[in-house]
CSV table of C-alpha atoms in Angstrom, one decimal:
chain,number,residue,atom,x,y,z
A,1,UNK,CA,-32.3,20.5,-13.7
A,2,UNK,CA,-30.1,16.9,-14.5
A,3,UNK,CA,-31.5,13.5,-15.1
A,4,UNK,CA,-29.3,11.1,-15.4
A,5,UNK,CA,-30.2,7.5,-16.1
A,6,UNK,CA,-29.8,4.6,-13.8
A,7,UNK,CA,-29.6,1.3,-14.7
A,8,UNK,CA,-32.1,-1.9,-16.0
A,9,UNK,CA,-34.1,-3.8,-12.9
A,10,UNK,CA,-31.7,-7.5,-13.8
A,11,UNK,CA,-28.2,-5.4,-12.7
A,12,UNK,CA,-28.2,-5.2,-9.0
A,13,UNK,CA,-26.3,-2.2,-7.6
A,14,UNK,CA,-26.1,-0.2,-4.1
A,15,UNK,CA,-27.4,3.4,-5.5
A,16,UNK,CA,-24.7,4.9,-3.1
A,17,UNK,CA,-22.5,4.7,-4.8
A,18,UNK,CA,-23.0,6.9,-7.2
A,19,UNK,CA,-19.9,8.4,-8.7
A,20,UNK,CA,-20.0,12.0,-10.8
A,21,UNK,CA,-16.3,12.4,-13.0
A,22,UNK,CA,-17.1,16.2,-12.6
A,23,UNK,CA,-13.5,17.7,-12.4
A,24,UNK,CA,-10.9,16.0,-13.4
A,25,UNK,CA,-9.0,12.3,-13.9
A,26,UNK,CA,-8.4,10.7,-11.0
A,27,UNK,CA,-5.2,10.2,-9.6
A,28,UNK,CA,-3.2,7.0,-7.1
A,29,UNK,CA,-0.5,6.4,-5.1
A,30,UNK,CA,1.6,3.7,-4.8
A,31,UNK,CA,2.7,2.3,-2.2
A,32,UNK,CA,5.8,3.3,-1.1
A,33,UNK,CA,8.9,3.2,1.4
A,34,UNK,CA,9.1,4.5,4.6
A,35,UNK,CA,10.7,8.4,5.0
A,36,UNK,CA,13.6,8.9,6.7
A,37,UNK,CA,15.5,11.1,8.1
A,38,UNK,CA,17.9,12.9,6.4
A,39,UNK,CA,20.7,15.9,7.3
A,40,UNK,CA,19.7,18.6,4.9
A,41,UNK,CA,21.6,21.6,3.2
A,42,UNK,CA,19.6,23.9,5.9
A,43,UNK,CA,21.8,21.2,8.3
A,44,UNK,CA,18.7,20.0,9.6
A,45,UNK,CA,16.3,16.3,9.2
A,46,UNK,CA,13.4,16.5,6.6
A,47,UNK,CA,10.4,17.8,7.6
A,48,UNK,CA,7.7,14.8,7.4
A,49,UNK,CA,4.0,16.3,6.7
A,50,UNK,CA,0.8,14.1,7.1
A,51,UNK,CA,-2.3,14.1,5.3
A,52,UNK,CA,-5.1,11.8,6.5
A,53,UNK,CA,-8.9,11.5,5.8
A,54,UNK,CA,-9.2,12.6,9.8
A,55,UNK,CA,-7.4,14.9,10.1
A,56,UNK,CA,-7.9,19.1,10.8
A,57,UNK,CA,-6.3,21.9,8.4
A,58,UNK,CA,-5.7,23.6,11.3
A,59,UNK,CA,-3.7,21.3,13.1
A,60,UNK,CA,0.6,20.8,12.8
A,61,UNK,CA,0.7,18.9,10.5
A,62,UNK,CA,3.1,15.9,12.3
A,63,UNK,CA,1.8,12.2,12.5
A,64,UNK,CA,-0.8,12.3,16.0
A,65,UNK,CA,-2.6,15.7,14.7
A,66,UNK,CA,-2.3,15.8,10.3
A,67,UNK,CA,-3.9,17.7,7.6
A,68,UNK,CA,-7.1,17.2,6.5
A,69,UNK,CA,-6.6,17.9,2.4
A,70,UNK,CA,-3.1,17.8,0.3
A,71,UNK,CA,-3.7,21.2,-0.5
A,72,UNK,CA,-2.9,22.6,3.2
A,73,UNK,CA,0.4,19.9,3.1
A,74,UNK,CA,1.5,22.1,-0.3
A,75,UNK,CA,0.9,25.2,1.6
A,76,UNK,CA,3.2,24.0,4.2
A,77,UNK,CA,5.6,22.7,2.0
A,78,UNK,CA,5.6,26.1,0.3
A,79,UNK,CA,6.8,27.9,3.2
A,80,UNK,CA,9.5,25.2,4.1
A,81,UNK,CA,11.0,25.5,0.9
A,82,UNK,CA,10.8,29.6,1.1
A,83,UNK,CA,12.7,29.4,4.3
A,84,UNK,CA,16.3,30.9,4.0
A,85,UNK,CA,17.8,27.0,4.4
A,86,UNK,CA,15.3,24.9,3.7
A,87,UNK,CA,15.3,21.5,4.7
A,88,UNK,CA,13.8,18.1,2.8
A,89,UNK,CA,10.0,18.0,3.4
A,90,UNK,CA,7.9,14.5,2.9
A,91,UNK,CA,3.9,14.4,2.1
A,92,UNK,CA,2.7,11.7,4.4
A,93,UNK,CA,-0.8,11.0,2.8
A,94,UNK,CA,-2.8,8.2,4.6
A,95,UNK,CA,-4.8,5.6,3.1
A,96,UNK,CA,-8.5,6.4,2.4
A,97,UNK,CA,-9.5,8.6,-0.7
A,98,UNK,CA,-10.0,12.8,-1.6
A,99,UNK,CA,-12.2,14.2,-2.7
A,100,UNK,CA,-11.3,18.2,-5.4
A,101,UNK,CA,-13.7,20.9,-5.0
A,102,UNK,CA,-10.8,22.3,-7.6
A,103,UNK,CA,-7.8,21.2,-9.3
A,104,UNK,CA,-4.4,20.7,-7.3
A,105,UNK,CA,-2.1,22.1,-9.3
A,106,UNK,CA,1.8,21.4,-9.2
A,107,UNK,CA,4.3,23.6,-10.2
A,108,UNK,CA,8.5,24.2,-9.9
A,109,UNK,CA,7.6,25.6,-6.4
A,110,UNK,CA,6.8,22.7,-5.0
A,111,UNK,CA,10.3,20.1,-5.9
A,112,UNK,CA,12.4,22.6,-3.6
A,113,UNK,CA,16.3,22.1,-4.1
A,114,UNK,CA,18.6,19.6,-5.2
A,115,UNK,CA,19.7,19.4,-1.3
A,116,UNK,CA,16.6,20.2,0.1
A,117,UNK,CA,13.9,18.0,-2.7
A,118,UNK,CA,10.4,17.7,-1.8
A,119,UNK,CA,7.9,14.4,-2.1
A,120,UNK,CA,4.3,13.7,-1.9
A,121,UNK,CA,3.7,10.0,-1.0
A,122,UNK,CA,1.4,7.0,0.2
A,123,UNK,CA,2.1,5.9,3.6
A,124,UNK,CA,3.9,2.3,3.3
A,125,UNK,CA,1.5,0.0,2.7
A,126,UNK,CA,-1.8,2.1,2.9
A,127,UNK,CA,-3.7,2.2,-1.1
A,128,UNK,CA,-4.5,6.9,-1.2
A,129,UNK,CA,-6.9,7.8,-4.1
A,130,UNK,CA,-6.9,12.0,-5.2
A,131,UNK,CA,-10.7,12.1,-7.1
A,132,UNK,CA,-11.9,14.9,-8.7
A,133,UNK,CA,-14.9,12.9,-8.9
A,134,UNK,CA,-17.9,14.4,-6.6
A,135,UNK,CA,-20.6,11.3,-4.4
A,136,UNK,CA,-24.2,11.5,-5.3
A,137,UNK,CA,-27.2,10.3,-3.7
A,138,UNK,CA,-29.8,10.7,-5.9
A,139,UNK,CA,-33.5,9.8,-5.4
A,140,UNK,CA,-34.0,6.5,-7.9
A,141,UNK,CA,-37.7,6.8,-9.7
A,142,UNK,CA,-39.0,3.9,-11.9
A,143,UNK,CA,-38.8,5.7,-16.0
A,144,UNK,CA,-40.8,2.5,-17.8
A,145,UNK,CA,-40.6,-1.9,-15.9
A,146,UNK,CA,-36.4,-2.1,-16.6
A,147,UNK,CA,-34.8,1.7,-16.8
A,148,UNK,CA,-34.1,3.8,-13.8
A,149,UNK,CA,-34.0,7.1,-14.1
A,150,UNK,CA,-32.8,9.8,-11.2
A,151,UNK,CA,-32.8,14.1,-10.7
A,152,UNK,CA,-29.2,14.7,-10.0
A,153,UNK,CA,-30.2,18.8,-10.2
A,154,UNK,CA,-28.2,21.3,-12.0
A,155,UNK,CA,-24.5,22.9,-12.7
A,156,UNK,CA,-23.4,19.6,-13.1
A,157,UNK,CA,-21.7,19.4,-16.2
A,158,UNK,CA,-19.3,15.9,-16.6
A,159,UNK,CA,-19.4,12.9,-19.5
A,160,UNK,CA,-18.6,10.1,-16.8
A,161,UNK,CA,-20.4,7.9,-14.8
A,162,UNK,CA,-19.3,5.4,-12.4
A,163,UNK,CA,-21.6,2.8,-10.2
A,164,UNK,CA,-19.5,0.8,-7.8
A,165,UNK,CA,-16.3,1.9,-9.5
A,166,UNK,CA,-18.0,0.6,-12.7
A,167,UNK,CA,-18.0,3.3,-15.7
A,168,UNK,CA,-21.9,3.6,-17.3
A,169,UNK,CA,-21.8,4.0,-20.7
A,170,UNK,CA,-24.4,7.5,-20.8
A,171,UNK,CA,-27.1,8.1,-23.6
A,172,UNK,CA,-25.7,7.4,-27.0
A,173,UNK,CA,-26.2,7.1,-30.5
A,174,UNK,CA,-25.6,4.6,-32.1
A,175,UNK,CA,-25.7,2.5,-28.4
A,176,UNK,CA,-22.7,1.9,-27.8
A,177,UNK,CA,-20.9,-1.5,-29.2
A,178,UNK,CA,-18.2,-2.9,-27.1
A,179,UNK,CA,-16.8,-5.3,-30.4
A,180,UNK,CA,-16.4,-2.1,-32.6
A,181,UNK,CA,-12.9,-0.4,-31.8
A,182,UNK,CA,-13.1,3.5,-33.2
A,183,UNK,CA,-16.2,5.2,-30.7
A,184,UNK,CA,-17.6,1.5,-29.9
A,185,UNK,CA,-19.9,2.1,-32.3
A,186,UNK,CA,-20.2,5.8,-35.0
A,187,UNK,CA,-22.7,6.5,-38.0
A,188,UNK,CA,-23.2,9.1,-40.6
A,189,UNK,CA,-26.3,9.9,-39.8
A,190,UNK,CA,-25.8,11.2,-36.5
A,191,UNK,CA,-26.3,14.7,-36.6
A,192,UNK,CA,-28.7,14.7,-40.1
A,193,UNK,CA,-30.7,17.5,-40.0
A,194,UNK,CA,-33.6,14.7,-39.8
A,195,UNK,CA,-32.9,13.4,-36.6
A,196,UNK,CA,-31.0,16.5,-35.2
A,197,UNK,CA,-34.8,18.2,-35.0
A,198,UNK,CA,-36.0,15.1,-33.0
A,199,UNK,CA,-33.6,16.8,-30.3
A,200,UNK,CA,-35.5,18.3,-27.4
A,201,UNK,CA,-33.0,20.7,-26.4
A,202,UNK,CA,-29.8,19.9,-28.4
A,203,UNK,CA,-27.7,22.5,-26.4
A,204,UNK,CA,-26.9,20.0,-24.2
A,205,UNK,CA,-25.1,16.9,-27.1
A,206,UNK,CA,-21.9,15.9,-27.1
A,207,UNK,CA,-20.6,15.6,-30.6
A,208,UNK,CA,-17.8,13.6,-31.5
A,209,UNK,CA,-16.6,13.7,-34.9
A,210,UNK,CA,-14.0,11.3,-37.1
A,211,UNK,CA,-11.6,13.4,-39.3
A,212,UNK,CA,-10.5,10.9,-42.4
A,213,UNK,CA,-7.7,12.3,-45.6
A,214,UNK,CA,-4.9,12.3,-47.6
A,215,UNK,CA,-1.7,14.1,-46.7
A,216,UNK,CA,-0.3,16.9,-44.3
A,217,UNK,CA,-2.0,19.5,-43.4
A,218,UNK,CA,-0.4,23.0,-43.8
A,219,UNK,CA,-1.4,25.7,-41.7
A,220,UNK,CA,-2.2,29.1,-43.5
A,221,UNK,CA,-2.9,31.2,-40.5
């Protein structure tokens, strides 16, 4: 069971906007020029594959029948690259937020060739976000007069929490101080035996250490 600290009543947020960053970083595509047909080394024009939040991965990837996920478009683009006479491929991603449930990986096979390159781009003038975050819609309860908490269940391991696009500060010691440049605050007794003895479940703690020394380190093995 994982409990997420909430916020003070003096701050008003629509609760459905909670987002836990659990997979990876959030990526964005900027605006790009419209893809144009061009001659390819295989003698054909550019293959344009479309992705949209309203699409279907069983579709053919056309503008009228776009794919739903970037992964499906990647699969189709790789298939084109493997052909004997490949053509350039443009994967055009339309406006929306695409949430990942696993890592989206690109390798050499996703680049195409000099004569038949593969490009991934946002549709002109549209904002695209590929996010590793997971949307949470928990039930909030009052912990005391100023703090609310929510149970988000078990199995989520994350170190970033956003509410309506604003990153929240996880419970920590010492309290976050925006005026302190190093880690937003630090303390020599953060993991002292006396303090750790008061922790109900030490295995859930996240410790960030600072190391200071002089001279160069020499590897010994």
